[in-house]
Coordinates of C-alpha atoms in Angstrom, one line a residue:
A698 CA 129.2 -20.0 454.8
E699 CA 131.0 -16.7 455.3
T700 CA 133.8 -15.6 457.6
R701 CA 133.0 -14.9 461.2
S702 CA 134.6 -11.5 461.5
A703 CA 134.3 -10.9 465.3
N704 CA 131.3 -8.6 464.8
F705 CA 131.1 -7.9 468.6
Q706 CA 134.2 -5.6 468.5
D707 CA 134.0 -1.9 469.0
P708 CA 133.8 0.2 465.8
L709 CA 137.3 1.8 466.2
S710 CA 138.9 -1.6 466.6
M711 CA 137.1 -3.0 463.6
S712 CA 138.1 0.0 461.5
R713 CA 141.8 -0.6 462.3
L714 CA 141.4 -4.3 461.7
R715 CA 139.9 -3.6 458.2
E716 CA 142.9 -1.4 457.4
D717 CA 145.3 -4.2 458.6
R718 CA 143.3 -6.7 456.4
M719 CA 143.8 -4.5 453.3
K720 CA 147.6 -4.4 454.0
F721 CA 147.9 -8.1 454.8
G722 CA 145.6 -9.4 452.2
R723 CA 141.9 -10.3 452.3
F724 CA 142.5 -14.0 451.6
F725 CA 145.0 -14.6 454.5
F726 CA 143.9 -12.1 457.1
R727 CA 142.2 -13.6 460.2
F728 CA 140.0 -11.4 462.4
P729 CA 140.5 -12.0 466.2
N730 CA 138.1 -14.8 467.2
G731 CA 137.2 -15.1 463.5
E732 CA 138.5 -16.8 460.4
A733 CA 140.4 -16.1 457.3
G734 CA 139.5 -16.7 453.6
T735 CA 141.8 -19.8 453.8
D736 CA 139.5 -21.2 456.6
V737 CA 136.4 -20.7 454.4
F738 CA 138.2 -22.3 451.5
D739 CA 139.1 -25.3 453.6
R740 CA 135.6 -25.7 455.1
V741 CA 133.8 -25.8 451.7
S742 CA 136.5 -27.8 449.7
D743 CA 134.6 -31.0 449.8
F744 CA 131.5 -29.4 448.3
I745 CA 133.6 -27.5 445.8
S746 CA 135.5 -30.6 444.7
T747 CA 132.2 -32.5 444.1
L748 CA 130.6 -29.7 442.2
F749 CA 133.7 -29.1 440.1
A750 CA 133.9 -32.8 439.2
H751 CA 130.3 -32.6 438.1
F752 CA 131.0 -29.3 436.1
D753 CA 134.1 -30.7 434.4
S754 CA 132.8 -34.2 433.7
G755 CA 131.0 -33.1 430.5
E756 CA 128.6 -36.0 431.0
R757 CA 125.0 -35.4 430.0
R758 CA 123.4 -38.0 432.3
R759 CA 120.9 -36.4 434.7
T760 CA 122.6 -33.0 434.6
A761 CA 120.6 -29.9 435.4
D762 CA 120.3 -27.0 432.9
N763 CA 120.9 -24.5 435.7
C764 CA 122.6 -24.6 439.1
V765 CA 122.0 -21.8 441.6
L766 CA 124.3 -21.1 444.5
M767 CA 123.3 -18.5 447.0
T768 CA 126.3 -17.3 448.9
H769 CA 128.0 -14.3 450.6
G770 CA 130.6 -12.3 448.7
L771 CA 133.7 -13.9 450.0
L772 CA 132.5 -17.4 449.3
M773 CA 131.5 -16.4 445.8
R774 CA 135.0 -15.1 445.2
I775 CA 136.6 -18.2 446.7
F776 CA 134.3 -20.4 444.6
S777 CA 135.5 -18.5 441.5
M778 CA 139.1 -18.7 442.6
C779 CA 139.0 -22.5 442.9
Y780 CA 137.0 -23.1 439.7
F781 CA 139.0 -20.7 437.4
H782 CA 142.4 -21.3 439.2
W783 CA 143.0 -17.7 440.2
T784 CA 146.2 -17.0 442.1
V785 CA 145.9 -15.3 445.5
S786 CA 147.0 -12.1 443.9
E787 CA 144.2 -12.3 441.3
F788 CA 141.7 -13.2 444.0
E789 CA 142.8 -10.1 445.9
Q790 CA 142.0 -7.8 442.9
V791 CA 138.4 -9.1 442.5
W792 CA 136.0 -7.2 444.7
N793 CA 133.1 -8.7 446.7
P794 CA 129.8 -8.5 445.0
S795 CA 127.2 -6.0 446.2
N796 CA 124.2 -7.3 448.2
C797 CA 121.9 -9.4 446.0
E798 CA 124.4 -9.2 443.1
I799 CA 124.2 -12.1 440.6
W800 CA 127.3 -13.5 439.0
V801 CA 126.6 -15.9 436.1
L802 CA 128.7 -18.8 434.8
E803 CA 127.6 -19.8 431.4
K804 CA 128.1 -23.3 430.1
V805 CA 130.6 -23.5 427.2
P806 CA 129.0 -25.8 424.5
R807 CA 130.4 -29.3 424.1
T808 CA 132.9 -28.9 427.0
G809 CA 131.0 -29.4 430.2
R810 CA 132.8 -26.3 431.6
Y811 CA 131.6 -22.9 432.5
R812 CA 132.9 -19.4 431.8
L813 CA 132.4 -16.3 433.9
A814 CA 129.9 -14.2 432.0
G815 CA 129.9 -11.4 434.6
R816 CA 127.4 -9.6 436.8
W817 CA 123.8 -9.7 435.7
R818 CA 122.1 -6.3 435.5
Q819 CA 118.4 -6.0 434.9
P820 CA 116.8 -2.7 434.1
H821 CA 115.2 -1.2 437.2
G822 CA 111.5 -1.9 437.4
Q823 CA 111.5 -4.4 434.5
H824 CA 111.0 -8.1 434.7
H825 CA 112.7 -9.0 431.4
G826 CA 115.9 -8.1 429.6
G827 CA 119.2 -7.2 431.0
H828 CA 122.9 -7.5 430.3
F829 CA 126.2 -8.5 431.8
L830 CA 128.8 -6.3 433.3
D831 CA 132.3 -7.3 434.3
V832 CA 132.8 -8.2 437.9
R833 CA 134.6 -5.4 439.8
Y834 CA 138.3 -5.8 439.5
G835 CA 141.5 -3.9 440.2
K836 CA 142.2 -1.0 442.6
S837 CA 139.7 1.2 441.0
R838 CA 137.0 -1.5 440.8
H839 CA 136.6 -0.5 437.1
A840 CA 139.4 -2.5 435.4
Y841 CA 138.5 -5.4 433.1
V842 CA 138.9 -8.9 434.4
P843 CA 141.7 -10.5 432.2
S844 CA 140.2 -13.1 429.8
H845 CA 142.2 -16.0 431.3
M846 CA 140.4 -15.4 434.6
K847 CA 137.0 -16.0 433.1
Q848 CA 137.5 -19.6 432.0
P849 CA 139.0 -22.6 433.8
S850 CA 142.4 -23.8 432.6
D851 CA 144.3 -26.9 433.5
A852 CA 147.6 -25.1 433.8
R853 CA 149.2 -21.8 432.9
I854 CA 152.0 -22.2 430.3
I855 CA 154.9 -19.9 430.9
V856 CA 158.0 -20.1 428.6
P857 CA 161.1 -19.2 430.6
G858 CA 163.2 -16.3 429.3
P859 CA 163.6 -12.6 429.6
N860 CA 160.0 -11.8 428.4
C861 CA 158.2 -14.5 430.5
L862 CA 156.9 -11.9 433.0
N863 CA 154.9 -10.4 430.1
A864 CA 152.9 -13.6 429.4
E865 CA 149.1 -13.3 429.2
A866 CA 148.7 -15.7 432.0
L867 CA 150.6 -13.4 434.4
R868 CA 148.9 -10.1 433.3
G869 CA 146.5 -10.3 436.3
L870 CA 149.4 -10.1 438.8
S871 CA 150.0 -6.5 439.8
D872 CA 153.2 -6.8 441.8
P873 CA 156.6 -8.1 440.3
M874 CA 157.2 -9.9 443.6
D875 CA 153.9 -11.8 443.1
I876 CA 155.0 -12.8 439.6
G877 CA 158.3 -14.0 440.9
T878 CA 156.6 -16.0 443.6
A879 CA 154.1 -17.5 441.1
L880 CA 157.1 -18.6 439.0
G881 CA 159.1 -19.9 441.9
I882 CA 161.7 -17.3 441.4
P883 CA 163.3 -16.0 444.7
F884 CA 162.7 -12.3 444.8
S885 CA 164.5 -9.7 446.9
V886 CA 163.7 -6.0 447.1

């Protein structure tokens, strides 16, 4: 499942809409006659909940060694957002994968959980070998994904005080207003 982005619009209109989407946010923006990332999130929530329950159960009964999901980029990011508990601001800083790009979640031994290993890169023309690269992150697409975004957490612990905005769990938030919102602090500019 992927967003229906009103592909029958004229190119100039779509160019303006894509600019608006970048200003408004890729997760919440809705194309005319299309859907937003929130809609995709809602549509697949039953599947995601069932799969996460299986991932997080830690049970060994009849579990598969591998699970392959073939998706479009937005759904891959939304899946990761749900599983790793990314904020909307963190989600917005992760870029869609390229066509046929493979993101790998590796099982963490004895936990039943998975961590984001990264994008798999296989040498051109070879059938064996390869390595992981970080998923594209940040405005430049070359920033490193913060470590807390690569593994699921039950909660983010923030100790109130003057230095609370420097906490590791908030490092992925790029805008002080987003940090205030995440902490429930009313923010005025």
